[in-house]
XYZ file of N, CA and C in Angstrom:
504
model
N -21.830 -7.271 40.707
C -21.611 -6.074 39.862
C -20.998 -6.557 38.625
N -21.599 -6.042 37.535
C -21.186 -6.434 36.219
C -19.880 -5.718 35.897
N -19.065 -6.576 35.049
C -17.665 -6.103 34.611
C -17.961 -5.301 33.428
N -17.135 -4.126 33.334
C -17.172 -3.253 32.208
C -16.168 -3.705 31.049
N -16.634 -3.475 29.940
C -15.754 -3.979 28.834
C -14.431 -3.148 28.816
N -13.563 -3.565 28.148
C -12.195 -2.942 28.023
C -12.334 -1.848 27.105
N -13.373 -1.883 26.037
C -13.657 -0.737 25.028
C -13.982 0.454 25.934
N -14.653 0.388 26.842
C -15.139 1.577 27.604
C -14.026 2.200 28.232
N -12.997 1.497 28.793
C -11.785 1.944 29.443
C -10.735 2.489 28.615
N -11.030 2.258 27.227
C -9.870 2.759 26.288
C -9.789 4.196 26.392
N -8.647 4.793 26.310
C -8.245 6.278 26.451
C -8.415 6.791 24.974
N -8.903 7.869 25.068
C -8.936 8.929 23.863
C -7.658 8.994 23.066
N -6.464 8.957 23.777
C -5.286 9.331 23.174
C -4.695 8.105 22.346
N -5.308 6.994 22.567
C -4.649 5.751 21.995
C -5.351 5.507 20.538
N -5.213 6.354 19.569
C -5.789 6.271 18.438
C -5.234 5.504 17.496
N -3.873 5.369 17.538
C -2.945 4.405 16.862
C -2.415 3.171 17.417
N -3.161 2.896 18.555
C -2.802 1.598 19.258
C -3.798 0.852 19.697
N -3.564 -0.557 19.971
C -4.496 -1.253 20.613
C -3.854 -1.783 21.976
N -4.521 -1.509 23.124
C -3.794 -1.790 24.385
C -3.422 -3.295 24.490
N -4.076 -4.158 23.821
C -3.731 -5.648 23.959
C -2.711 -6.010 23.091
N -2.560 -5.351 21.995
C -1.665 -5.882 20.838
C -0.451 -4.893 20.596
N -0.435 -3.752 21.158
C 0.702 -2.772 20.941
C 0.246 -1.739 19.872
N 1.291 -0.811 19.688
C 0.964 0.333 18.870
C 1.021 0.031 17.392
N 0.385 0.453 16.693
C 0.271 0.308 15.116
C 1.589 0.866 14.632
N 1.810 1.975 14.807
C 3.282 2.649 14.554
C 4.149 2.634 15.731
N 5.458 2.085 15.447
C 6.510 2.177 16.315
C 7.678 2.608 15.712
N 8.689 3.024 16.532
C 10.073 3.330 15.829
C 10.699 2.163 15.049
N 10.443 0.861 15.558
C 11.157 -0.133 14.782
C 10.312 -0.414 13.396
N 9.126 -0.259 13.369
C 8.244 -0.198 12.108
C 8.598 0.936 11.145
N 8.771 2.103 11.770
C 9.350 3.194 10.953
C 10.729 2.861 10.324
N 11.484 2.475 11.039
C 13.034 2.041 10.600
C 12.831 0.852 9.451
N 12.020 -0.065 9.842
C 11.804 -1.109 8.715
C 11.287 -0.608 7.473
N 10.236 0.298 7.520
C 9.719 0.903 6.487
C 10.834 1.784 5.526
N 11.536 2.460 6.266
C 12.601 3.262 5.687
C 13.666 2.315 4.888
N 14.008 1.338 5.568
C 15.026 0.321 4.936
C 14.414 -0.296 3.737
N 13.056 -0.760 3.940
C 12.337 -1.459 2.815
C 12.311 -0.680 1.589
N 11.742 0.683 1.982
C 11.537 1.690 0.701
C 12.840 2.128 0.137
N 13.842 2.432 1.093
C 15.172 2.750 0.681
C 15.770 1.724 -0.262
N 15.710 0.465 0.196
C 16.239 -0.736 -0.723
C 15.618 -0.593 -2.130
N 14.459 -0.719 -2.066
C 13.589 -0.777 -3.221
C 13.993 0.485 -4.168
N 14.109 1.738 -3.648
C 14.509 2.913 -4.196
C 15.836 2.795 -4.877
N 16.700 2.439 -4.083
C 18.071 2.358 -4.448
C 18.251 1.547 -5.659
N 17.701 0.185 -5.785
C 17.803 -0.604 -6.868
C 17.210 -0.039 -8.187
N 15.807 0.563 -7.908
C 15.196 1.160 -9.180
C 16.083 2.336 -9.678
N 16.418 3.164 -8.707
C 17.257 4.440 -9.171
C 18.631 3.833 -9.984
N 19.160 2.913 -9.421
C 20.427 2.401 -10.005
C 19.918 1.919 -11.484
N 18.981 1.117 -11.439
C 18.595 0.340 -12.756
C 18.202 1.436 -13.987
N 17.418 2.241 -13.615
C 16.771 3.174 -14.464
C 17.492 4.693 -14.647
N 18.350 4.955 -13.628
C 18.810 6.266 -13.551
C 20.468 6.271 -13.797
N 21.161 5.291 -13.405
C 22.476 5.217 -13.371
C 23.020 4.094 -14.414
N 22.529 3.091 -14.463
C 23.041 1.931 -15.353
C 22.880 2.282 -16.711
N 23.862 2.088 -17.636
C 23.700 2.459 -19.065
C 22.609 1.468 -19.750
N 21.942 1.885 -20.694
C 20.830 1.236 -21.314
C 20.869 -0.371 -21.444
N 22.089 -0.487 -22.177
C 22.213 -1.972 -22.404
C 23.209 -2.686 -21.445
N 23.533 -1.983 -20.287
C 24.536 -2.586 -19.302
C 25.781 -2.089 -19.424
N 26.695 -2.156 -18.467
C 28.091 -1.768 -18.383
C 28.932 -2.433 -19.660
N 29.755 -1.839 -20.078
C 30.459 -2.338 -21.122
C 29.956 -2.520 -22.628
N 28.613 -2.026 -22.738
C 27.937 -1.947 -24.021
C 28.509 -0.701 -24.933
N 28.335 -1.156 -26.273
C 28.914 -0.196 -27.166
C 27.619 0.517 -27.849
N 27.817 1.848 -27.862
C 26.811 2.802 -28.417
C 26.926 2.636 -29.984
N 25.977 3.533 -30.582
C 26.045 3.357 -32.242
C 27.103 4.368 -32.510
N 27.765 5.161 -31.864
C 29.051 5.815 -32.282
C 30.152 5.020 -32.106
N 30.174 3.772 -31.557
C 31.339 2.950 -31.457
C 32.034 3.074 -30.128
N 31.669 3.847 -29.294
C 32.059 3.984 -27.812
C 31.410 3.345 -26.866
N 32.076 3.037 -25.860
C 31.592 2.357 -24.678
C 30.526 3.409 -24.045
N 29.263 3.016 -23.743
C 28.306 3.736 -23.108
C 28.658 4.038 -21.626
N 28.477 5.359 -21.368
C 28.731 5.732 -19.902
C 27.559 5.874 -18.947
N 27.756 5.418 -17.751
C 26.765 5.521 -16.830
C 26.360 6.881 -16.510
N 24.986 7.108 -16.277
C 24.574 8.526 -15.800
C 24.601 8.781 -14.437
N 24.118 9.839 -13.842
C 23.891 10.036 -12.511
C 25.121 10.325 -11.565
N 25.046 10.394 -10.391
C 26.247 10.693 -9.566
C 27.355 9.522 -9.747
N 28.551 9.956 -9.653
C 29.655 9.126 -9.871
C 29.817 8.005 -8.765
N 29.509 8.290 -7.547
C 29.682 7.183 -6.541
C 28.717 6.159 -6.792
N 27.561 6.369 -7.409
C 26.589 5.193 -7.631
C 27.271 4.502 -8.769
N 27.560 5.081 -9.729
C 28.229 4.463 -11.098
C 29.465 3.679 -10.763
N 30.368 4.005 -9.752
C 31.598 3.365 -9.433
C 31.265 1.997 -8.853
N 30.108 1.970 -8.112
C 29.863 0.746 -7.444
C 29.181 -0.422 -8.452
N 28.722 0.005 -9.534
C 28.271 -0.790 -10.537
C 27.310 -1.895 -9.962
N 27.615 -3.230 -10.009
C 26.692 -4.274 -9.692
C 26.371 -4.319 -7.976
N 27.416 -3.703 -7.303
C 27.370 -3.666 -5.894
C 26.102 -2.970 -5.429
N 25.604 -1.974 -6.391
C 24.216 -1.287 -5.943
C 23.177 -2.218 -5.675
N 23.093 -3.265 -6.338
C 22.118 -4.411 -6.232
C 22.222 -4.926 -4.805
N 23.523 -5.263 -4.523
C 23.889 -5.786 -3.220
C 23.282 -4.843 -2.019
N 23.714 -3.560 -2.151
C 23.405 -2.546 -1.135
C 21.812 -2.520 -1.068
N 21.020 -2.550 -2.133
C 19.599 -2.274 -2.124
C 18.980 -3.660 -1.492
N 19.367 -4.740 -2.041
C 18.767 -5.976 -1.559
C 19.108 -6.258 -0.017
N 20.261 -5.893 0.416
C 20.523 -5.982 1.821
C 19.735 -5.064 2.651
N 19.517 -3.688 2.320
C 18.480 -2.799 2.895
C 17.185 -3.472 3.011
N 16.784 -3.947 1.837
C 15.414 -4.474 1.840
C 15.236 -5.559 2.846
N 16.089 -6.551 2.627
C 15.854 -7.650 3.416
C 16.089 -7.374 4.950
N 17.029 -6.616 5.380
C 17.231 -6.162 6.738
C 15.975 -5.439 7.167
N 15.332 -4.588 6.386
C 13.998 -3.970 6.677
C 12.892 -4.821 7.049
N 12.856 -5.896 6.110
C 11.933 -6.907 6.347
C 12.093 -7.797 7.581
N 13.402 -8.160 7.701
C 13.817 -8.803 9.105
C 13.520 -8.120 10.352
N 13.757 -6.758 10.219
C 13.511 -5.793 11.336
C 11.838 -5.802 11.780
N 11.132 -5.864 10.510
C 9.731 -5.857 10.813
C 9.209 -7.215 11.345
N 9.934 -8.234 11.461
C 9.472 -9.491 12.027
C 9.617 -9.251 13.689
N 9.033 -8.460 14.234
C 9.050 -8.320 15.618
C 7.524 -7.920 16.175
N 7.218 -8.401 17.344
C 5.886 -8.176 17.827
C 5.345 -6.744 17.819
N 6.386 -5.796 17.940
C 6.106 -4.302 18.089
C 5.563 -3.937 16.731
N 5.453 -4.534 15.702
C 5.145 -4.156 14.290
C 4.017 -4.888 13.842
N 3.149 -4.183 12.911
C 1.957 -5.010 12.535
C 2.358 -6.398 11.614
N 3.504 -6.433 11.038
C 3.963 -7.630 10.159
C 4.426 -8.510 11.324
N 4.653 -8.310 12.380
C 5.172 -9.211 13.305
C 4.422 -9.811 14.347
N 3.144 -9.612 14.176
C 2.125 -10.124 15.100
C 0.769 -10.502 14.509
N 0.236 -11.427 15.283
C -1.119 -11.791 14.604
C -0.955 -12.545 13.227
N -1.918 -12.223 12.375
C -1.895 -12.630 10.986
C -0.828 -12.088 10.152
N -0.146 -10.937 10.563
C 0.836 -10.334 9.814
C 2.064 -11.376 9.786
N 2.259 -12.013 10.737
C 3.444 -12.904 10.682
C 3.211 -13.958 9.512
N 2.094 -14.759 9.562
C 1.789 -15.786 8.789
C 1.848 -15.243 7.389
N 1.040 -14.147 7.173
C 0.892 -13.615 5.663
C 2.378 -13.253 5.161
N 3.114 -12.546 6.018
C 4.514 -12.101 5.601
C 5.576 -13.414 5.355
N 5.436 -14.211 6.281
C 6.299 -15.548 6.164
C 5.831 -16.363 4.791
N 4.836 -16.351 4.358
C 4.264 -17.068 3.292
C 4.644 -16.337 2.060
N 4.416 -15.074 2.127
C 4.571 -13.993 1.043
C 6.030 -14.098 0.608
N 6.943 -14.196 1.671
C 8.543 -14.202 1.529
C 8.755 -15.569 0.894
N 8.354 -16.614 1.399
C 8.676 -17.879 0.734
C 8.236 -17.920 -0.752
N 6.983 -17.557 -1.082
C 6.435 -17.643 -2.357
C 7.216 -16.608 -3.259
N 7.506 -15.498 -2.774
C 8.221 -14.534 -3.632
C 9.592 -15.186 -4.100
N 10.284 -15.658 -3.057
C 11.664 -16.153 -3.247
C 11.552 -17.363 -4.282
N 10.645 -18.295 -4.025
C 10.453 -19.405 -4.994
C 10.085 -18.802 -6.392
N 9.316 -17.926 -6.522
C 8.995 -17.566 -7.829
C 10.128 -16.701 -8.436
N 10.849 -16.026 -7.685
C 12.143 -15.325 -8.161
C 13.095 -16.299 -8.761
N 13.288 -17.478 -8.030
C 14.129 -18.505 -8.530
C 13.493 -19.104 -9.947
N 12.262 -19.425 -9.854
C 11.628 -20.066 -11.027
C 11.560 -19.206 -12.269
N 11.262 -17.950 -12.007
C 11.411 -16.833 -13.102
C 12.813 -17.081 -13.700
N 13.786 -16.811 -12.961
C 15.238 -16.783 -13.346
C 15.426 -18.059 -14.172
N 15.149 -19.174 -13.565
C 15.435 -20.387 -14.472
C 14.669 -20.564 -15.785
N 13.445 -20.168 -15.782
C 12.565 -20.294 -16.951
C 12.855 -19.307 -17.775
N 12.936 -18.071 -17.664
C 13.219 -17.062 -18.730
C 14.596 -16.551 -18.895
N 15.659 -16.838 -18.001
C 16.943 -16.236 -18.285
C 18.023 -17.295 -18.454
N 17.628 -18.599 -18.520
C 18.530 -19.475 -18.666
C 18.068 -20.164 -20.150
N 19.073 -20.843 -20.751
C 18.839 -21.518 -22.092
C 19.248 -20.698 -23.284
N 18.769 -21.227 -24.376
C 19.364 -20.639 -25.672
C 18.845 -19.201 -25.904
N 17.679 -18.745 -25.414
C 17.091 -17.498 -25.738
C 16.585 -16.878 -24.561
N 17.660 -16.352 -23.738
C 17.172 -15.473 -22.542
C 16.474 -14.250 -22.862
N 15.492 -14.078 -21.910
C 14.637 -12.785 -21.995
C 15.360 -11.587 -21.358
N 14.790 -10.366 -21.681
C 15.415 -9.152 -21.014
C 14.473 -8.781 -20.041
N 14.402 -9.358 -18.642
C 13.674 -8.985 -17.668
C 14.635 -7.910 -16.730
N 14.059 -6.776 -16.664
C 14.832 -5.833 -15.618
C 15.131 -6.404 -14.342
N 16.397 -5.969 -13.827
C 16.998 -6.291 -12.746
C 17.521 -7.766 -12.797
N 16.654 -8.648 -13.088
C 17.138 -10.002 -13.239
C 18.127 -10.370 -14.177
N 17.932 -9.634 -15.229
C 18.940 -9.692 -16.400
C 20.444 -9.393 -15.816
N 20.521 -8.343 -14.967
C 21.761 -7.970 -14.570
C 22.424 -8.902 -13.594
N 21.577 -9.624 -12.728
C 22.259 -10.230 -11.695
C 22.598 -11.626 -12.171
N 22.351 -12.189 -13.255
C 22.756 -13.623 -13.540
C 22.622 -14.551 -12.454
N 23.554 -15.269 -12.015
C 23.398 -16.384 -11.076
C 23.118 -15.801 -9.753
N 23.342 -14.580 -9.522
C 23.236 -13.954 -8.231
C 21.481 -13.993 -7.861
N 20.815 -14.199 -8.817
C 19.408 -14.287 -8.632
C 19.074 -15.416 -7.677
N 19.721 -16.517 -7.678
C 19.545 -17.614 -6.722
C 19.840 -16.967 -5.195
N 20.762 -16.083 -5.070
C 20.922 -15.601 -3.724
C 19.945 -14.692 -3.307
N 19.298 -13.960 -4.367
C 18.182 -13.131 -4.025
C 16.943 -13.917 -3.663
N 16.639 -15.022 -4.362
C 15.628 -15.952 -4.018
C 15.720 -16.447 -2.547
N 16.950 -17.118 -2.417
C 17.278 -17.757 -1.088
C 17.197 -16.686 0.094
N 17.580 -15.513 -0.224
C 17.390 -14.299 0.665
C 15.984 -14.111 1.010
N 15.152 -14.074 0.137
C 13.697 -14.005 0.483
C 13.274 -15.165 1.307
N 13.685 -16.216 1.144
C 13.100 -17.406 1.848
C 13.880 -17.421 3.154
N 15.069 -16.796 3.421
C 15.729 -16.552 4.746
C 14.897 -15.656 5.611
N 14.316 -14.612 4.842
C 13.401 -13.628 5.722
C 12.244 -14.293 6.034
N 11.739 -15.346 5.184
C 10.629 -16.044 5.750
C 10.820 -16.865 6.855
N 12.026 -17.279 6.913
C 12.436 -18.157 7.983
C 12.340 -17.267 9.291
N 12.836 -16.018 9.053
C 12.896 -15.034 10.337
C 11.540 -14.666 10.744
N 10.532 -14.738 9.787
C 9.168 -14.530 10.270
C 8.462 -15.716 11.008
N 9.034 -17.023 10.552
C 8.596 -18.174 10.892
C 8.905 -18.372 12.422
N 10.029 -17.701 12.870
C 10.491 -17.829 14.341
C 9.505 -16.974 15.175
N 8.851 -16.005 14.650
C 7.832 -15.278 15.362
C 6.578 -15.754 15.497
N 6.193 -16.965 14.637
C 4.895 -17.340 14.517
C 4.648 -18.147 15.882
N 3.174 -17.651 16.521
C 2.885 -18.405 17.697
C 1.705 -19.194 17.701
């Protein structure tokens, strides 16, 4: 008797999942997406919505110190907003390094691992090339972080190692 293929036994209700690999959407993946997008949103909102145009302590044309915009609890945290945003972003990436998420199985692990290593290396190289020396450039977010850019680059590489532990 001939064996029937697995595709013929696949149930109609399994639209978002593969029985051999797991579901495409899981609670873990949803939490990871919320943390990743929340971290990115937090950093972007702080940089473009809260932070004064020339940074904290800058003096405007009227001779007074420029005040931050937006909600006061954001403005009171000042540079700690970057810490909150990057921790949420990196935590979301680390949570996604699990076999129940698309980034944590199959080719997703290798692609995510290499992408994190490359982005971390590029982050550090861009910092050293453009933001150190006699004529530093004004690159958004990187200009506020200063030497803390090294921690961000190393954080990307640490997340890459989290993906490397899932590589089979």
